[in-house]
Short mmCIF file of C-alpha atoms in Angstrom, two decimals:
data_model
loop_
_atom_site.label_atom_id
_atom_site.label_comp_id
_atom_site.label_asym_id
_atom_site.label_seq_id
_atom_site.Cartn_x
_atom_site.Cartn_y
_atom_site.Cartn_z
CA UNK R 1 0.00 0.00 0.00
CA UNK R 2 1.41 3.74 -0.75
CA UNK R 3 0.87 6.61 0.98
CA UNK R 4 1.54 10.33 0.22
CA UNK R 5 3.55 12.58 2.45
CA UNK R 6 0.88 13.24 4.89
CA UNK R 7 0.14 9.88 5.70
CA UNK R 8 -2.87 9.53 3.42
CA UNK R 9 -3.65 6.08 1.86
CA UNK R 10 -3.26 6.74 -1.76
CA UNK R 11 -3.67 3.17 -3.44
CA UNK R 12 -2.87 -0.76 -3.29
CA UNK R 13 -0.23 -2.38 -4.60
CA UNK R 14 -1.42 -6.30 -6.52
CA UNK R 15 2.00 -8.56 -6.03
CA UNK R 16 2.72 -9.23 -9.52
CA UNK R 17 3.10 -12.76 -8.23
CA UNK R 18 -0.54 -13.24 -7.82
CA UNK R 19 -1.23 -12.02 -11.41
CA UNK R 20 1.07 -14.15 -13.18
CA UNK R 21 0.05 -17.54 -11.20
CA UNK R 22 -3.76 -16.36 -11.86
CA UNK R 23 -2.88 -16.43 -15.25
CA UNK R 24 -0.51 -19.64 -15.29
CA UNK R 25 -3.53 -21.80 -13.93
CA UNK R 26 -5.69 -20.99 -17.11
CA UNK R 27 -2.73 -21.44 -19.11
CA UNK R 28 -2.40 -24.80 -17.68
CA UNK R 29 -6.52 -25.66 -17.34
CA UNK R 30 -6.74 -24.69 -21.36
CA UNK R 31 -4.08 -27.30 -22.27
CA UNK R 32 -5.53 -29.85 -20.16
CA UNK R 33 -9.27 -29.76 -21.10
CA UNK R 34 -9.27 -28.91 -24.56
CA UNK R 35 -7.01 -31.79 -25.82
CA UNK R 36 -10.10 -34.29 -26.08
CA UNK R 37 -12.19 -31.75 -28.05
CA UNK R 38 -13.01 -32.86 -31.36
CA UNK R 39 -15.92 -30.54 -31.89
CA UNK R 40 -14.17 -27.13 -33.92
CA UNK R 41 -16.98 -24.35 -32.17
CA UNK R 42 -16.60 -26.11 -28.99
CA UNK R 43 -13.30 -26.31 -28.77
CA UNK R 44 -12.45 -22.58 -29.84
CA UNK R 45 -15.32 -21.32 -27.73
CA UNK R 46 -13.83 -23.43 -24.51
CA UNK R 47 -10.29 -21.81 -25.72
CA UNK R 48 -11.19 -18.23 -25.96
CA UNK R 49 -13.21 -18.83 -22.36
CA UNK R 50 -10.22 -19.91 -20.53
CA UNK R 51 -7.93 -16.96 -22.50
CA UNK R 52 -10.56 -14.40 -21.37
CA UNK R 53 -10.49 -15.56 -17.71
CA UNK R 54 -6.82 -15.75 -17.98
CA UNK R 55 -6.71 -12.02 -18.78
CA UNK R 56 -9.42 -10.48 -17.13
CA UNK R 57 -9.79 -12.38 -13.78
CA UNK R 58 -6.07 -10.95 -12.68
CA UNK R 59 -7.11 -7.02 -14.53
CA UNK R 60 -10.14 -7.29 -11.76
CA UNK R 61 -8.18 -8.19 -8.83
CA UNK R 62 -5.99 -5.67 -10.16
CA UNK R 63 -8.47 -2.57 -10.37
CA UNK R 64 -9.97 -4.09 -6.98
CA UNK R 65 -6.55 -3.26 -5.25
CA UNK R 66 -7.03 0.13 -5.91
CA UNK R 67 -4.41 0.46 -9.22
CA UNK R 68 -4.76 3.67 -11.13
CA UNK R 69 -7.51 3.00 -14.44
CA UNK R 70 -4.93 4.89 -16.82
CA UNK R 71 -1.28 4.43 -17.55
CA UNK R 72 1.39 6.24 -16.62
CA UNK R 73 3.37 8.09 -19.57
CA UNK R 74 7.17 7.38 -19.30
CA UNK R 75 8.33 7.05 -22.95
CA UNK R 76 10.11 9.75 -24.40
CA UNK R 77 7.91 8.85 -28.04
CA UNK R 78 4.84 10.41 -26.61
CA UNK R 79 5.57 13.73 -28.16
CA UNK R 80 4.57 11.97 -31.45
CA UNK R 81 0.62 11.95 -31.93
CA UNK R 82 -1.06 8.96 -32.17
CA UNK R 83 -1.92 8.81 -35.79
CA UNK R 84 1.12 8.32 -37.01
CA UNK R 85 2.80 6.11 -34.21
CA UNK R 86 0.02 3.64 -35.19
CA UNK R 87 1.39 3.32 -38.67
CA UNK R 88 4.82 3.16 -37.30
CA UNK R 89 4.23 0.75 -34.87
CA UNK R 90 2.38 -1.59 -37.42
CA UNK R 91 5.31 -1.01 -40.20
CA UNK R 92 7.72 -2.66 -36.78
CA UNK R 93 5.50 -5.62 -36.34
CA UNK R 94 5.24 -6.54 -40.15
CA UNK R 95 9.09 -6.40 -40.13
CA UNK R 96 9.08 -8.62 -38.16
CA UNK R 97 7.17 -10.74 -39.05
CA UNK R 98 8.69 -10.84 -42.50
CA UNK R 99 12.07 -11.67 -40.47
CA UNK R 100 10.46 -14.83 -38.77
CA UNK R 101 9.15 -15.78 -42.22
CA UNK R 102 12.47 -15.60 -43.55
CA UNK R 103 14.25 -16.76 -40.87
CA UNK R 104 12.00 -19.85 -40.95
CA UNK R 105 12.40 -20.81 -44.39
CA UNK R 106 16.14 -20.05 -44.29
CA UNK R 107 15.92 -23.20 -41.24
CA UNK R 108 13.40 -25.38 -43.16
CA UNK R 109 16.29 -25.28 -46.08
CA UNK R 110 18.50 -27.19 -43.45
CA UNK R 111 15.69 -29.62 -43.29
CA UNK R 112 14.63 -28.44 -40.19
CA UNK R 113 10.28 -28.34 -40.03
CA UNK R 114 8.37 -25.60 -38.58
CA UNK R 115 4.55 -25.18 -38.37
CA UNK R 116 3.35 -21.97 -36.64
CA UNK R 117 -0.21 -23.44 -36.21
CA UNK R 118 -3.54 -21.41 -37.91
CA UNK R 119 -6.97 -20.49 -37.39
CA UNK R 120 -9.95 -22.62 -37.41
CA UNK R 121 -12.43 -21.22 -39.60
CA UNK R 122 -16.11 -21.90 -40.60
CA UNK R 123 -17.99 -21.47 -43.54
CA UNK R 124 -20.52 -18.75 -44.27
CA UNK R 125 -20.92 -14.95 -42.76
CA UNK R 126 -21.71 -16.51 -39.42
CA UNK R 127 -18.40 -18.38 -39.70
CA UNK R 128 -16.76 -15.19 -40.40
CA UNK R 129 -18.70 -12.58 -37.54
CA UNK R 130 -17.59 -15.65 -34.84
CA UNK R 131 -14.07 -15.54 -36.12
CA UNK R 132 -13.99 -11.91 -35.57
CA UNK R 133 -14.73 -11.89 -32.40
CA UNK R 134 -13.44 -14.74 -31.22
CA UNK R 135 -9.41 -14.22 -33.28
CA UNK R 136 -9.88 -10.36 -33.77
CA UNK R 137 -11.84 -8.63 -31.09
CA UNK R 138 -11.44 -11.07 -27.66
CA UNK R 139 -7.46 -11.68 -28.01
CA UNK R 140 -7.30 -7.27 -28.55
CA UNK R 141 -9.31 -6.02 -25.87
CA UNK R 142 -8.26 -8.88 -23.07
CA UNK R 143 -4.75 -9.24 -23.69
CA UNK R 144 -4.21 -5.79 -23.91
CA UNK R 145 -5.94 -5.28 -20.66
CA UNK R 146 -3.93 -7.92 -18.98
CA UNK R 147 -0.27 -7.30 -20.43
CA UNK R 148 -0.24 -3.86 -20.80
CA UNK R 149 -2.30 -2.75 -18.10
CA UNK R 150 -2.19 -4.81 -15.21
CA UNK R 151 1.17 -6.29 -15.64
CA UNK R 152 2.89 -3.47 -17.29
CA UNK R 153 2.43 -1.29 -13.77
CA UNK R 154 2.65 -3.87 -11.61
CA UNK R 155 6.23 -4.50 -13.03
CA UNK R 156 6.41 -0.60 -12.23
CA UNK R 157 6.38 0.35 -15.97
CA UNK R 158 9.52 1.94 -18.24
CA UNK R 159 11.88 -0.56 -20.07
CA UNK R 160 12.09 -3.15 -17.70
CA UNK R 161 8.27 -3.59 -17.38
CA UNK R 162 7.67 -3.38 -21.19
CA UNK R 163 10.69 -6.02 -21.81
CA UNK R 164 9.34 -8.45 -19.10
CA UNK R 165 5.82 -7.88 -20.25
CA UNK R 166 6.94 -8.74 -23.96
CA UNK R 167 8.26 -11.70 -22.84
CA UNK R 168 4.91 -13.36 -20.87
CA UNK R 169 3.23 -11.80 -23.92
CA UNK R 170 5.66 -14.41 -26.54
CA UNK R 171 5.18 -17.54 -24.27
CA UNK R 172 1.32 -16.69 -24.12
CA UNK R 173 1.63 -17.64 -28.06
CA UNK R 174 4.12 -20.05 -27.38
CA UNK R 175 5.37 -21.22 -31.02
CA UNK R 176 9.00 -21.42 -31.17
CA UNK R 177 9.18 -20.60 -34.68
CA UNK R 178 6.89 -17.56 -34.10
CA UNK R 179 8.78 -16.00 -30.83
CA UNK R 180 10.56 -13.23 -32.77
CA UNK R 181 7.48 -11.95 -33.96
CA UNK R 182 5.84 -12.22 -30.61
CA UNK R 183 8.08 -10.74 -28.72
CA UNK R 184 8.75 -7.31 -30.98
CA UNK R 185 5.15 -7.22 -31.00
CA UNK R 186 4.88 -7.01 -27.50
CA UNK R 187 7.34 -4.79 -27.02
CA UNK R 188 5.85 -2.53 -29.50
CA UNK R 189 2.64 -2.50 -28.14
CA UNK R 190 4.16 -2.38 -24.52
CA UNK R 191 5.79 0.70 -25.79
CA UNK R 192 2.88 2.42 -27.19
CA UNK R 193 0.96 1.57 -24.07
CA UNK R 194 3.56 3.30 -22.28
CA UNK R 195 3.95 6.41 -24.81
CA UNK R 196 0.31 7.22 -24.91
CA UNK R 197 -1.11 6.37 -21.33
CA UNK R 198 -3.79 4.40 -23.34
CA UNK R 199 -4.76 1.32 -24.55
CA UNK R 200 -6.82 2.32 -27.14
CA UNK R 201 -3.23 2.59 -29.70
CA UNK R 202 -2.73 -1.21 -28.21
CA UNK R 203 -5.94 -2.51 -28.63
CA UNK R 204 -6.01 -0.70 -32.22
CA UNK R 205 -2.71 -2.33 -33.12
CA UNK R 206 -3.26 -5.54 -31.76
CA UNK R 207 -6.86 -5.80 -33.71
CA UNK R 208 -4.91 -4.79 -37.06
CA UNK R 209 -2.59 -8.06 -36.99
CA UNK R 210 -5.17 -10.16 -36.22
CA UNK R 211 -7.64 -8.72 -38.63
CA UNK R 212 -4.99 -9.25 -41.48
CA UNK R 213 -3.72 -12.73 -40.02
CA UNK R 214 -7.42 -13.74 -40.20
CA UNK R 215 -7.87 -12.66 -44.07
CA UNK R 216 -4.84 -14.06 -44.48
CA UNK R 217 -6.19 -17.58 -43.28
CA UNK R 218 -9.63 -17.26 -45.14
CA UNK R 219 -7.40 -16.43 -48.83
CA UNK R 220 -5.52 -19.44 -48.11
CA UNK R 221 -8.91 -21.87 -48.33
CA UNK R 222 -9.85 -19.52 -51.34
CA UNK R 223 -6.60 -19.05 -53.45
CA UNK R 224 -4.01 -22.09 -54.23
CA UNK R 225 -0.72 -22.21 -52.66
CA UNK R 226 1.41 -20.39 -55.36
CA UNK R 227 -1.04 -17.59 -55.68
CA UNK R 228 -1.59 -17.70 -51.80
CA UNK R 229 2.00 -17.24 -51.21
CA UNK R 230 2.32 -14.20 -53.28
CA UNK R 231 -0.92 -12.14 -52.07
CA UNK R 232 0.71 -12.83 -48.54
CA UNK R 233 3.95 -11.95 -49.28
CA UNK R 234 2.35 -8.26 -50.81
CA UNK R 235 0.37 -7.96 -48.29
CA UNK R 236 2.58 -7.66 -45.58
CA UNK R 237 5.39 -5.83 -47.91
CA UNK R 238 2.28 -2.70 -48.64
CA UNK R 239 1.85 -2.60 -45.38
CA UNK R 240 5.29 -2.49 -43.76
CA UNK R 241 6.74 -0.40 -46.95
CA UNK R 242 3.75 1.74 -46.28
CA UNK R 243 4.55 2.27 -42.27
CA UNK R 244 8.16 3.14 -43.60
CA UNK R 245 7.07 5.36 -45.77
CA UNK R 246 4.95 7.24 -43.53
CA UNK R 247 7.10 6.83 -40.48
CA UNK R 248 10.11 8.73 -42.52
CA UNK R 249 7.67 11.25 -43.50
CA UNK R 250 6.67 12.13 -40.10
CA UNK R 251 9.76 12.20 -38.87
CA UNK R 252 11.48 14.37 -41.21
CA UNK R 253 7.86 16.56 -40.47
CA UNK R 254 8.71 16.46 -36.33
CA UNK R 255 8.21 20.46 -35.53
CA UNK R 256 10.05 22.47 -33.73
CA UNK R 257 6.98 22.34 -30.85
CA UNK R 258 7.38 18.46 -30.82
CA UNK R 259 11.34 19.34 -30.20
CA UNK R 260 10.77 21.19 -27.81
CA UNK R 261 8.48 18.80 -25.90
CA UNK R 262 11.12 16.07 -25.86
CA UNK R 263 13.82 18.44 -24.77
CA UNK R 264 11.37 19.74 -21.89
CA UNK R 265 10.77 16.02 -20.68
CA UNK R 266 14.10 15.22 -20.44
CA UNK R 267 14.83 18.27 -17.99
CA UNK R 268 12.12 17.14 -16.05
CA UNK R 269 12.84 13.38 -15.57
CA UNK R 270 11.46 11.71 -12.38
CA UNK R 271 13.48 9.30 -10.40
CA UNK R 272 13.71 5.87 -11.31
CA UNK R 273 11.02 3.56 -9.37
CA UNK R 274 12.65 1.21 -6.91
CA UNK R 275 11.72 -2.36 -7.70
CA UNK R 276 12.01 -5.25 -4.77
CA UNK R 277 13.44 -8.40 -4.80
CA UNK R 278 10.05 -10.27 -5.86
CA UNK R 279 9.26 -7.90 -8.78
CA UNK R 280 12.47 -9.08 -10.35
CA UNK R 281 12.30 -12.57 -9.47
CA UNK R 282 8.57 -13.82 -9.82
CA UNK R 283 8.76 -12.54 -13.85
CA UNK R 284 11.37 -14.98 -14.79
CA UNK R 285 10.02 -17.34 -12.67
CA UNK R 286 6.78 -17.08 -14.84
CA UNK R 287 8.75 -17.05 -17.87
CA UNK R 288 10.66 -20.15 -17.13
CA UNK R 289 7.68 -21.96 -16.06
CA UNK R 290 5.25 -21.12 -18.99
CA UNK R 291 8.29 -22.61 -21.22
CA UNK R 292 8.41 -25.59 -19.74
CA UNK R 293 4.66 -26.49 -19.57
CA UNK R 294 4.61 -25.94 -22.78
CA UNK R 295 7.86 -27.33 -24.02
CA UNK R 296 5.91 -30.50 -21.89
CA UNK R 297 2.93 -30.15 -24.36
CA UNK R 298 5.35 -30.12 -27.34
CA UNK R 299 6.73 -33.30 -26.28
CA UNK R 300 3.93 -35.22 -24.84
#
């Protein structure tokens, strides 16, 4: 619990220890129960269940412990509007995603086999509204509320919290083939998070990817392999080329009030937030142990 200088309770700190084991047990619950699921609506409904109680159970406890509801700015980026960081931050995760791509097929060349699993689809327009909100709209409003709300601040926030966040965030997706991708993508939405004191820009981000992974997956049941291959390879090059293109243009654009901004933040840096022994510790212990439950999956 904090208090300000005249003794006046202020707020409740949630151990970040609690959060992460709140999560780990849904984690753990999802890979147990849906195994024997042969039933495709059953199964993803059951999934997306056990992700959104994963997420949101610990962002209650969280906002029931008295956190703050909005995020603290500490990044220096958040002299740069919103608009445009959105394009910039989206040109960052297609990179690298084009990266893991490539990086994949440069390993499958030395016979080595990768699959970075899909999305289950049905037919028809009902098919398509409950892949939206199951792939598209769940995964960006609950993740986002878990990751870079409630354990972005309870890490204390700035690098270390976005870094360690970004981390939980890859092993959430576990897919060793996939972790590059993952893990700039939570760091970039970690950052933005950060940058704006919103999650609308993370939310916004996180829907994008999935929106264009999911019409992604319903081209490759339309379109044959070779042709397949080639809208996806375009697609992500327009959009990351485009994010370039626009991120250099706003740059080079910065004013000299935008300048100025940065130059007056840096003058006016607060201290660095003391972090105790358990804050440290209980992260990596997280990490460690999502990696092996699932390394156990892999194997069994």
């Amino acid at each position: 619990m904090r208090s300000n200088d005249n003794g006046l309770r202020t707020e409740r700190e949630m151990p970040v220890g609690f959060l992460l084991c709140l999560h780990f047990v849904f984690i753990i619950l999802q890979g147990i129960w849906l195994g024997g699921i042969s039933d495709p609506v059953v199964r993803i409904t059951l999934s997306k269940i056990l992700q959104v109680l994963a997420c949101l159970l610990p962002v209650v406890f969280y906002r029931y412990s008295g956190a703050p509801a909005t995020i603290k700015r500490k990044l220096r980026i958040n002299c740069m509007p919103a608009f445009p960081m959105f394009f910039i931050s989206l040109a960052v995760m297609c990179g690298a995603l084009l990266i893991n791509v490539k990086l994949c097929e440069l390993l499958s060349r030395f016979g080595v086999s990768y699959s970075v699993g899909g999305m289950e689809l049905l037919p028809g327009v009902g098919g398509l509204v409950f892949a939206l909100f199951m792939y598209v709209l769940l995964p960006a409003v609950c993740e986002e509320l878990f990751f870079r709300y409630a354990l972005l601040q309870s890490l204390g926030g700035g690098l270390y919290a976005v870094i360690i966040s970004a981390l939980c965030f890859s092993l959430m997706h576990f897919n060793l083939f996939g972790s590059i991708y993952t893990f700039v993508t939570g760091l970039v939405l970690g950052c933005t998070a950060i940058a704006t004191g919103s999650l609308i820009l993370p939310v916004l981000l996180h829907g994008s990817m999935n929106g264009l992974a999911l019409l992604l997956s319903y081209l490759a049941v339309k379109l044959d392999a070779p042709m397949y291959l080639q809208v996806e390879s375009i697609i992500w090059s327009v959009v990351f080329l485009g994010g370039v293109v626009f991120a250099v243009f706003t740059l080079l654009n910065f004013n000299r009030q935008q300048n100025e901004l940065v130059n007056l933040e840096k003058n006016t840096d607060e201290p660095a937030e003391r972090r105790n022994t358990l804050t440290i510790l209980v992260p990596i212990i997280y990490i460690v142990a999502v990696a092996v439950w699932n390394l156990i999956r892999m194997i069994l």
